[in-house]
């Protein structure tokens, strides 16, 4: 089968959507399918093109068996509203203009958020007359209102209209959590054309790296420490000030250090607040390349997975949960809802209320004081993720959904529904 995938993010970018898309596409290519990814020059989150790349009108390369087409877009950092919107709209325009140069394909997939990238799939569907699969990784624009990036008003109502239009127009929809399905169907999505493909982990990549871990600990001056680490985007949704609050409570415990790895709109503010509070037990190191991740995970003792308290976040499952479990790291989870249910099914960590510094402090101390308990959580998590969230298995299920969509064509008559993924009881 010939598959085209439209995404704003792709390696060497290291965020969750780039990882999810690239791991699926590589798996499909290994199975013998012709896969084309249409993206832009790597620039997330700084808005600056990575070394070795250029922001050109049209360029193509082969990477891991996948044809990667990179289009010109207006570059903007992952912060602020106007310039980011221009960045998103420019991608939609670039894809639409490039359609005559894009290869023939049996199905097009576009991933959202944001919906300008999602709607690029509709442009391809319309001009190439092929089925369009919309992947929904987050509920947009609801999520940007939740984190305060936009206020309710005409602009948000317009985006909500775009959201409903996209759900009604897609030939097939692939959300990443069970909780998204109700939201989608209430806004016009056909439940008969929905398959849930949750996030997972590339088990071939995420393996223990003791030598790399020793190197990381030495490099960061964390040898002999119990490291509580947050790895991922430092964004408005995450409420990472709770880490600084816990660090204040634990600043006189020389065993424990906090490590934040990643970048995002809140990183500069976190650095300022950390310095203002003289927190020498917190290290904020910035973004690291994907190949460093196994060593970083191995170096840590507990993974902190946090979001702000909001009903929207009850519907999400942070992808880093699966990476932490694969790397045998116990989790402290400050997220309610579906994520918490998954953690408890896995027996992989300690759930705490979101944005609760006292609970976070107590959970860290419990794991630091009881290595056997921490090791048991780590073992349970690894067993669970290997049984349920191997990315290669999820890619095969995703492929079945794409084949269903391709076979059904552009008709909006009911199509057979491929099996949705769900964790084992």
Tab-separated table of N, CA and C in Angstrom, residues 216-353:
chain	number	residue	atom	x	y	z
A	216	UNK	N	26.279	10.256	31.607
A	216	UNK	CA	25.353	11.365	31.850
A	216	UNK	C	25.468	11.859	33.291
A	217	UNK	N	25.503	10.923	34.251
A	217	UNK	CA	25.607	11.320	35.656
A	217	UNK	C	26.902	12.099	35.922
A	218	UNK	N	27.994	11.633	35.337
A	218	UNK	CA	29.267	12.325	35.533
A	218	UNK	C	29.236	13.703	34.888
A	219	UNK	N	28.704	13.756	33.654
A	219	UNK	CA	28.630	15.022	32.925
A	219	UNK	C	27.816	16.066	33.693
A	220	UNK	N	26.737	15.622	34.334
A	220	UNK	CA	25.835	16.546	35.017
A	220	UNK	C	26.169	16.738	36.494
A	221	UNK	N	27.175	16.042	36.968
A	221	UNK	CA	27.542	16.168	38.369
A	221	UNK	C	26.526	15.555	39.310
A	222	UNK	N	25.910	14.446	38.882
A	222	UNK	CA	24.845	13.809	39.661
A	222	UNK	C	25.224	12.402	40.122
A	223	UNK	N	26.501	12.116	40.174
A	223	UNK	CA	26.923	10.785	40.611
A	223	UNK	C	26.511	10.558	42.068
A	224	UNK	N	25.943	9.398	42.327
A	224	UNK	CA	25.539	9.033	43.671
A	224	UNK	C	24.215	9.619	44.133
A	225	UNK	N	23.538	10.383	43.279
A	225	UNK	CA	22.274	11.007	43.649
A	225	UNK	C	21.081	10.110	43.289
A	226	UNK	N	19.989	10.277	44.020
A	226	UNK	CA	18.688	9.725	43.636
A	226	UNK	C	18.032	10.789	42.750
A	227	UNK	N	17.885	10.481	41.461
A	227	UNK	CA	17.472	11.487	40.482
A	227	UNK	C	15.982	11.343	40.175
A	228	UNK	N	15.226	12.396	40.472
A	228	UNK	CA	13.821	12.484	40.074
A	228	UNK	C	13.773	13.362	38.829
A	229	UNK	N	13.379	12.783	37.709
A	229	UNK	CA	13.541	13.464	36.422
A	229	UNK	C	12.213	13.713	35.720
A	230	UNK	N	12.096	14.899	35.165
A	230	UNK	CA	11.025	15.208	34.223
A	230	UNK	C	11.670	15.295	32.849
A	231	UNK	N	11.208	14.472	31.900
A	231	UNK	CA	11.760	14.429	30.547
A	231	UNK	C	10.634	14.741	29.573
A	232	UNK	N	10.739	15.869	28.869
A	232	UNK	CA	9.696	16.209	27.902
A	232	UNK	C	9.525	17.708	27.770
A	233	UNK	N	8.435	18.092	27.119
A	233	UNK	CA	8.155	19.487	26.839
A	233	UNK	C	7.900	20.263	28.129
A	234	UNK	N	8.523	21.428	28.237
A	234	UNK	CA	8.310	22.326	29.379
A	234	UNK	C	7.250	23.344	28.943
A	235	UNK	N	5.988	22.922	28.948
A	235	UNK	CA	4.939	23.739	28.381
A	235	UNK	C	3.968	24.275	29.411
A	236	UNK	N	3.021	25.057	28.923
A	236	UNK	CA	2.036	25.691	29.791
A	236	UNK	C	1.112	24.666	30.428
A	237	UNK	N	0.980	23.510	29.811
A	237	UNK	CA	0.058	22.492	30.309
A	237	UNK	C	0.612	21.709	31.487
A	238	UNK	N	1.919	21.777	31.732
A	238	UNK	CA	2.548	20.781	32.590
A	238	UNK	C	2.650	21.171	34.061
A	239	UNK	N	2.548	22.442	34.372
A	239	UNK	CA	2.588	22.835	35.780
A	239	UNK	C	3.869	22.430	36.474
A	240	UNK	N	5.008	22.699	35.841
A	240	UNK	CA	6.278	22.196	36.364
A	240	UNK	C	6.794	22.969	37.574
A	241	UNK	N	6.142	24.051	37.950
A	241	UNK	CA	6.545	24.736	39.181
A	241	UNK	C	6.389	23.846	40.404
A	242	UNK	N	5.541	22.813	40.293
A	242	UNK	CA	5.402	21.899	41.430
A	242	UNK	C	6.722	21.185	41.723
A	243	UNK	N	7.546	20.994	40.690
A	243	UNK	CA	8.870	20.387	40.910
A	243	UNK	C	9.745	21.316	41.740
A	244	UNK	N	9.710	22.593	41.425
A	244	UNK	CA	10.493	23.554	42.213
A	244	UNK	C	9.996	23.607	43.649
A	245	UNK	N	8.677	23.533	43.829
A	245	UNK	CA	8.126	23.537	45.180
A	245	UNK	C	8.579	22.308	45.971
A	246	UNK	N	8.606	21.152	45.313
A	246	UNK	CA	9.095	19.943	45.988
A	246	UNK	C	10.590	20.048	46.278
A	247	UNK	N	11.315	20.670	45.360
A	247	UNK	CA	12.754	20.834	45.568
A	247	UNK	C	13.037	21.705	46.786
A	248	UNK	N	12.207	22.716	47.025
A	248	UNK	CA	12.360	23.537	48.229
A	248	UNK	C	12.204	22.666	49.473
A	249	UNK	N	11.221	21.795	49.460
A	249	UNK	CA	10.965	20.932	50.616
A	249	UNK	C	12.088	19.934	50.846
A	250	UNK	N	12.818	19.573	49.771
A	250	UNK	CA	13.850	18.541	49.870
A	250	UNK	C	15.268	19.107	49.739
A	251	UNK	N	15.393	20.417	49.808
A	251	UNK	CA	16.702	21.019	49.544
A	251	UNK	C	17.747	20.617	50.585
A	252	UNK	N	17.338	20.173	51.753
A	252	UNK	CA	18.301	19.788	52.788
A	252	UNK	C	18.541	18.277	52.822
A	253	UNK	N	17.997	17.555	51.839
A	253	UNK	CA	18.272	16.109	51.720
A	253	UNK	C	19.314	15.924	50.626
A	254	UNK	N	20.565	15.698	50.989
A	254	UNK	CA	21.639	15.665	49.986
A	254	UNK	C	21.564	14.482	49.034
A	255	UNK	N	20.712	13.509	49.335
A	255	UNK	CA	20.608	12.343	48.455
A	255	UNK	C	19.892	12.658	47.147
A	256	UNK	N	18.989	13.612	47.152
A	256	UNK	CA	17.991	13.753	46.096
A	256	UNK	C	18.283	14.959	45.212
A	257	UNK	N	18.208	14.722	43.883
A	257	UNK	CA	18.374	15.790	42.896
A	257	UNK	C	17.228	15.716	41.889
A	258	UNK	N	16.866	16.883	41.377
A	258	UNK	CA	15.820	16.981	40.359
A	258	UNK	C	16.472	17.321	39.015
A	259	UNK	N	16.051	16.630	37.969
A	259	UNK	CA	16.594	16.847	36.633
A	259	UNK	C	15.443	17.114	35.673
A	260	UNK	N	15.515	18.214	34.934
A	260	UNK	CA	14.530	18.527	33.903
A	260	UNK	C	15.225	18.535	32.558
A	261	UNK	N	14.745	17.690	31.645
A	261	UNK	CA	15.333	17.544	30.313
A	261	UNK	C	14.274	17.897	29.280
A	262	UNK	N	14.563	18.866	28.427
A	262	UNK	CA	13.615	19.244	27.384
A	262	UNK	C	13.601	20.745	27.190
A	263	UNK	N	12.618	21.196	26.427
A	263	UNK	CA	12.507	22.617	26.122
A	263	UNK	C	11.032	22.951	25.961
A	264	UNK	N	10.726	24.224	25.830
A	264	UNK	CA	9.349	24.633	25.671
A	264	UNK	C	9.131	26.045	26.163
A	265	UNK	N	7.884	26.496	26.071
A	265	UNK	CA	7.554	27.883	26.353
A	265	UNK	C	7.838	28.284	27.796
A	266	UNK	N	7.833	27.330	28.733
A	266	UNK	CA	8.000	27.645	30.146
A	266	UNK	C	9.438	27.471	30.646
A	267	UNK	N	10.335	27.005	29.784
A	267	UNK	CA	11.675	26.672	30.275
A	267	UNK	C	12.406	27.910	30.811
A	268	UNK	N	12.352	29.025	30.087
A	268	UNK	CA	13.062	30.229	30.533
A	268	UNK	C	12.540	30.693	31.893
A	269	UNK	N	11.235	30.668	32.070
A	269	UNK	CA	10.666	31.065	33.354
A	269	UNK	C	11.065	30.135	34.470
A	270	UNK	N	11.127	28.842	34.190
A	270	UNK	CA	11.554	27.880	35.207
A	270	UNK	C	12.998	28.137	35.622
A	271	UNK	N	13.852	28.445	34.660
A	271	UNK	CA	15.248	28.751	34.976
A	271	UNK	C	15.335	29.979	35.881
A	272	UNK	N	14.556	30.994	35.567
A	272	UNK	CA	14.575	32.214	36.373
A	272	UNK	C	14.085	31.945	37.794
A	273	UNK	N	12.992	31.208	37.909
A	273	UNK	CA	12.431	30.950	39.241
A	273	UNK	C	13.324	30.021	40.052
A	274	UNK	N	13.983	29.099	39.367
A	274	UNK	CA	14.917	28.202	40.052
A	274	UNK	C	16.098	29.006	40.617
A	275	UNK	N	16.626	29.917	39.807
A	275	UNK	CA	17.743	30.750	40.258
A	275	UNK	C	17.321	31.675	41.392
A	276	UNK	N	16.112	32.238	41.293
A	276	UNK	CA	15.636	33.164	42.326
A	276	UNK	C	15.479	32.465	43.675
A	277	UNK	N	15.217	31.157	43.638
A	277	UNK	CA	15.008	30.416	44.888
A	277	UNK	C	16.281	29.682	45.330
A	278	UNK	N	17.378	29.891	44.579
A	278	UNK	CA	18.673	29.288	44.919
A	278	UNK	C	18.573	27.773	45.086
A	279	UNK	N	17.939	27.130	44.115
A	279	UNK	CA	17.724	25.687	44.200
A	279	UNK	C	18.893	24.954	43.543
A	280	UNK	N	19.886	24.622	44.376
A	280	UNK	CA	21.043	23.925	43.820
A	280	UNK	C	20.797	22.421	43.690
A	281	UNK	N	19.600	21.967	44.053
A	281	UNK	CA	19.252	20.558	43.859
A	281	UNK	C	18.395	20.343	42.622
A	282	UNK	N	18.298	21.363	41.750
A	282	UNK	CA	17.541	21.268	40.498
A	282	UNK	C	18.473	21.593	39.344
A	283	UNK	N	18.460	20.738	38.319
A	283	UNK	CA	19.267	20.940	37.132
A	283	UNK	C	18.344	20.922	35.919
A	284	UNK	N	18.339	22.009	35.142
A	284	UNK	CA	17.499	22.145	33.951
A	284	UNK	C	18.440	22.208	32.759
A	285	UNK	N	18.481	21.143	31.957
A	285	UNK	CA	19.580	20.984	30.990
A	285	UNK	C	19.188	21.222	29.545
A	286	UNK	N	17.919	21.404	29.240
A	286	UNK	CA	17.538	21.642	27.851
A	286	UNK	C	17.295	20.353	27.077
A	287	UNK	N	17.044	20.523	25.798
A	287	UNK	CA	16.689	19.403	24.936
A	287	UNK	C	17.907	18.559	24.596
A	288	UNK	N	17.720	17.257	24.527
A	288	UNK	CA	18.771	16.324	24.130
A	288	UNK	C	18.307	15.543	22.902
A	289	UNK	N	19.252	15.084	22.059
A	289	UNK	CA	18.858	14.307	20.885
A	289	UNK	C	18.250	12.967	21.270
A	290	UNK	N	17.482	12.413	20.348
A	290	UNK	CA	16.759	11.169	20.607
A	290	UNK	C	17.692	10.048	21.038
A	291	UNK	N	18.881	9.971	20.440
A	291	UNK	CA	19.772	8.851	20.752
A	291	UNK	C	20.320	8.921	22.179
A	292	UNK	N	20.188	10.078	22.829
A	292	UNK	CA	20.616	10.193	24.230
A	292	UNK	C	19.555	9.708	25.217
A	293	UNK	N	18.319	9.544	24.735
A	293	UNK	CA	17.220	9.278	25.659
A	293	UNK	C	17.393	7.987	26.469
A	294	UNK	N	17.796	6.861	25.863
A	294	UNK	CA	17.972	5.670	26.707
A	294	UNK	C	18.979	5.873	27.837
A	295	UNK	N	20.065	6.598	27.563
A	295	UNK	CA	21.054	6.856	28.619
A	295	UNK	C	20.477	7.760	29.698
A	296	UNK	N	19.720	8.766	29.304
A	296	UNK	CA	19.113	9.676	30.275
A	296	UNK	C	18.100	8.937	31.139
A	297	UNK	N	17.239	8.128	30.504
A	297	UNK	CA	16.269	7.352	31.272
A	297	UNK	C	16.971	6.403	32.239
A	298	UNK	N	18.043	5.735	31.774
A	298	UNK	CA	18.762	4.792	32.631
A	298	UNK	C	19.392	5.512	33.813
A	299	UNK	N	19.800	6.754	33.605
A	299	UNK	CA	20.454	7.520	34.672
A	299	UNK	C	19.479	7.958	35.762
A	300	UNK	N	18.202	8.009	35.443
A	300	UNK	CA	17.240	8.507	36.419
A	300	UNK	C	16.726	7.387	37.318
A	301	UNK	N	16.201	7.768	38.469
A	301	UNK	CA	15.656	6.798	39.421
A	301	UNK	C	14.138	6.784	39.440
A	302	UNK	N	13.516	7.903	39.086
A	302	UNK	CA	12.056	7.958	39.019
A	302	UNK	C	11.658	8.984	37.965
A	303	UNK	N	10.608	8.653	37.199
A	303	UNK	CA	10.102	9.550	36.169
A	303	UNK	C	8.931	10.351	36.720
A	304	UNK	N	9.017	11.671	36.606
A	304	UNK	CA	7.931	12.552	37.009
A	304	UNK	C	7.103	12.893	35.782
A	305	UNK	N	5.827	12.536	35.802
A	305	UNK	CA	4.934	12.795	34.669
A	305	UNK	C	3.781	13.637	35.200
A	306	UNK	N	3.735	14.887	34.749
A	306	UNK	CA	2.905	15.892	35.412
A	306	UNK	C	2.103	16.707	34.406
A	307	UNK	N	0.889	17.060	34.800
A	307	UNK	CA	0.075	18.026	34.077
A	307	UNK	C	-0.675	18.877	35.102
A	308	UNK	N	-1.138	20.027	34.672
A	308	UNK	CA	-1.949	20.859	35.532
A	308	UNK	C	-3.297	20.188	35.807
A	309	UNK	N	-3.930	20.597	36.872
A	309	UNK	CA	-5.248	20.051	37.203
A	309	UNK	C	-6.295	20.671	36.287
A	310	UNK	N	-6.908	19.856	35.427
A	310	UNK	CA	-7.958	20.320	34.534
A	310	UNK	C	-8.690	19.114	33.991
A	311	UNK	N	-10.003	19.245	33.819
A	311	UNK	CA	-10.785	18.109	33.338
A	311	UNK	C	-10.328	17.628	31.969
A	312	UNK	N	-9.837	18.529	31.121
A	312	UNK	CA	-9.369	18.112	29.798
A	312	UNK	C	-8.271	17.067	29.911
A	313	UNK	N	-7.371	17.245	30.880
A	313	UNK	CA	-6.225	16.356	30.985
A	313	UNK	C	-6.589	14.987	31.557
A	314	UNK	N	-7.819	14.826	32.004
A	314	UNK	CA	-8.301	13.502	32.385
A	314	UNK	C	-8.441	12.595	31.179
A	315	UNK	N	-8.445	13.181	29.984
A	315	UNK	CA	-8.662	12.425	28.749
A	315	UNK	C	-7.365	12.027	28.060
A	316	UNK	N	-6.230	12.482	28.547
A	316	UNK	CA	-4.972	12.274	27.834
A	316	UNK	C	-4.117	11.206	28.500
A	317	UNK	N	-3.179	10.648	27.719
A	317	UNK	CA	-2.177	9.721	28.244
A	317	UNK	C	-0.817	10.218	27.760
A	318	UNK	N	-0.007	10.839	28.606
A	318	UNK	CA	1.308	11.314	28.167
A	318	UNK	C	2.154	10.165	27.620
A	319	UNK	N	2.725	10.365	26.448
A	319	UNK	CA	3.475	9.291	25.796
A	319	UNK	C	4.705	8.880	26.595
A	320	UNK	N	5.225	9.794	27.426
A	320	UNK	CA	6.424	9.451	28.186
A	320	UNK	C	6.164	8.356	29.224
A	321	UNK	N	4.904	8.097	29.537
A	321	UNK	CA	4.597	6.987	30.438
A	321	UNK	C	5.132	5.676	29.891
A	322	UNK	N	4.956	5.477	28.583
A	322	UNK	CA	5.355	4.214	27.979
A	322	UNK	C	6.874	4.090	27.909
A	323	UNK	N	7.554	5.202	27.667
A	323	UNK	CA	9.016	5.191	27.636
A	323	UNK	C	9.571	4.891	29.019
A	324	UNK	N	8.996	5.507	30.033
A	324	UNK	CA	9.465	5.259	31.399
A	324	UNK	C	9.284	3.794	31.779
A	325	UNK	N	8.136	3.217	31.449
A	325	UNK	CA	7.904	1.810	31.769
A	325	UNK	C	8.866	0.902	31.017
A	326	UNK	N	9.095	1.194	29.730
A	326	UNK	CA	10.026	0.376	28.953
A	326	UNK	C	11.430	0.423	29.528
A	327	UNK	N	11.793	1.568	30.112
A	327	UNK	CA	13.126	1.741	30.677
A	327	UNK	C	13.211	1.336	32.143
A	328	UNK	N	12.160	0.699	32.658
A	328	UNK	CA	12.149	0.192	34.036
A	328	UNK	C	12.339	1.327	35.050
A	329	UNK	N	11.676	2.444	34.797
A	329	UNK	CA	11.697	3.561	35.746
A	329	UNK	C	10.330	3.639	36.422
A	330	UNK	N	10.257	3.593	37.753
A	330	UNK	CA	8.976	3.827	38.416
A	330	UNK	C	8.495	5.244	38.115
A	331	UNK	N	7.188	5.429	38.132
A	331	UNK	CA	6.572	6.690	37.739
A	331	UNK	C	5.885	7.335	38.939
A	332	UNK	N	6.041	8.645	39.060
A	332	UNK	CA	5.152	9.434	39.904
A	332	UNK	C	4.276	10.227	38.951
A	333	UNK	N	2.983	9.963	38.980
A	333	UNK	CA	2.057	10.512	37.988
A	333	UNK	C	1.137	11.542	38.615
A	334	UNK	N	1.295	12.783	38.209
A	334	UNK	CA	0.402	13.841	38.648
A	334	UNK	C	-0.616	14.162	37.566
A	335	UNK	N	-1.341	13.156	37.121
A	335	UNK	CA	-2.370	13.302	36.088
A	335	UNK	C	-3.548	12.428	36.484
A	336	UNK	N	-4.744	12.965	36.390
A	336	UNK	CA	-5.930	12.204	36.748
A	336	UNK	C	-6.553	11.570	35.504
A	337	UNK	N	-7.567	10.720	35.706
A	337	UNK	CA	-8.345	10.192	34.592
A	337	UNK	C	-7.739	8.962	33.963
A	338	UNK	N	-7.765	8.910	32.632
A	338	UNK	CA	-7.365	7.710	31.900
A	338	UNK	C	-5.910	7.342	32.152
A	339	UNK	N	-5.036	8.335	32.281
A	339	UNK	CA	-3.625	8.053	32.573
A	339	UNK	C	-3.465	7.341	33.902
A	340	UNK	N	-4.182	7.809	34.906
A	340	UNK	CA	-4.093	7.219	36.239
A	340	UNK	C	-4.617	5.785	36.217
A	341	UNK	N	-5.708	5.556	35.486
A	341	UNK	CA	-6.240	4.205	35.367
A	341	UNK	C	-5.224	3.269	34.721
A	342	UNK	N	-4.522	3.765	33.700
A	342	UNK	CA	-3.505	2.948	33.039
A	342	UNK	C	-2.354	2.643	33.988
A	343	UNK	N	-1.909	3.655	34.735
A	343	UNK	CA	-0.814	3.455	35.688
A	343	UNK	C	-1.183	2.393	36.713
A	344	UNK	N	-2.406	2.444	37.214
A	344	UNK	CA	-2.834	1.483	38.223
A	344	UNK	C	-2.979	0.087	37.627
A	345	UNK	N	-3.430	-0.003	36.368
A	345	UNK	CA	-3.486	-1.302	35.706
A	345	UNK	C	-2.091	-1.898	35.550
A	346	UNK	N	-1.131	-1.033	35.286
A	346	UNK	CA	0.245	-1.488	35.094
A	346	UNK	C	0.953	-1.770	36.412
A	347	UNK	N	0.494	-1.167	37.505
A	347	UNK	CA	1.220	-1.276	38.768
A	347	UNK	C	2.601	-0.685	38.672
A	348	UNK	N	2.712	0.451	37.929
A	348	UNK	CA	4.023	0.969	37.546
A	348	UNK	C	4.463	2.200	38.315
A	349	UNK	N	3.654	2.667	39.273
A	349	UNK	CA	4.085	3.872	39.946
A	349	UNK	C	3.103	4.356	40.985
A	350	UNK	N	3.320	5.598	41.411
A	350	UNK	CA	2.530	6.218	42.471
A	350	UNK	C	1.728	7.361	41.878
A	351	UNK	N	0.396	7.309	41.931
A	351	UNK	CA	-0.399	8.450	41.488
A	351	UNK	C	-0.501	9.499	42.584
A	352	UNK	N	-0.448	10.765	42.212
A	352	UNK	CA	-0.615	11.866	43.167
A	352	UNK	C	-1.580	12.883	42.564
A	353	UNK	N	-2.196	13.723	43.380
A	353	UNK	CA	-3.037	14.791	42.826
A	353	UNK	C	-2.190	15.759	42.007
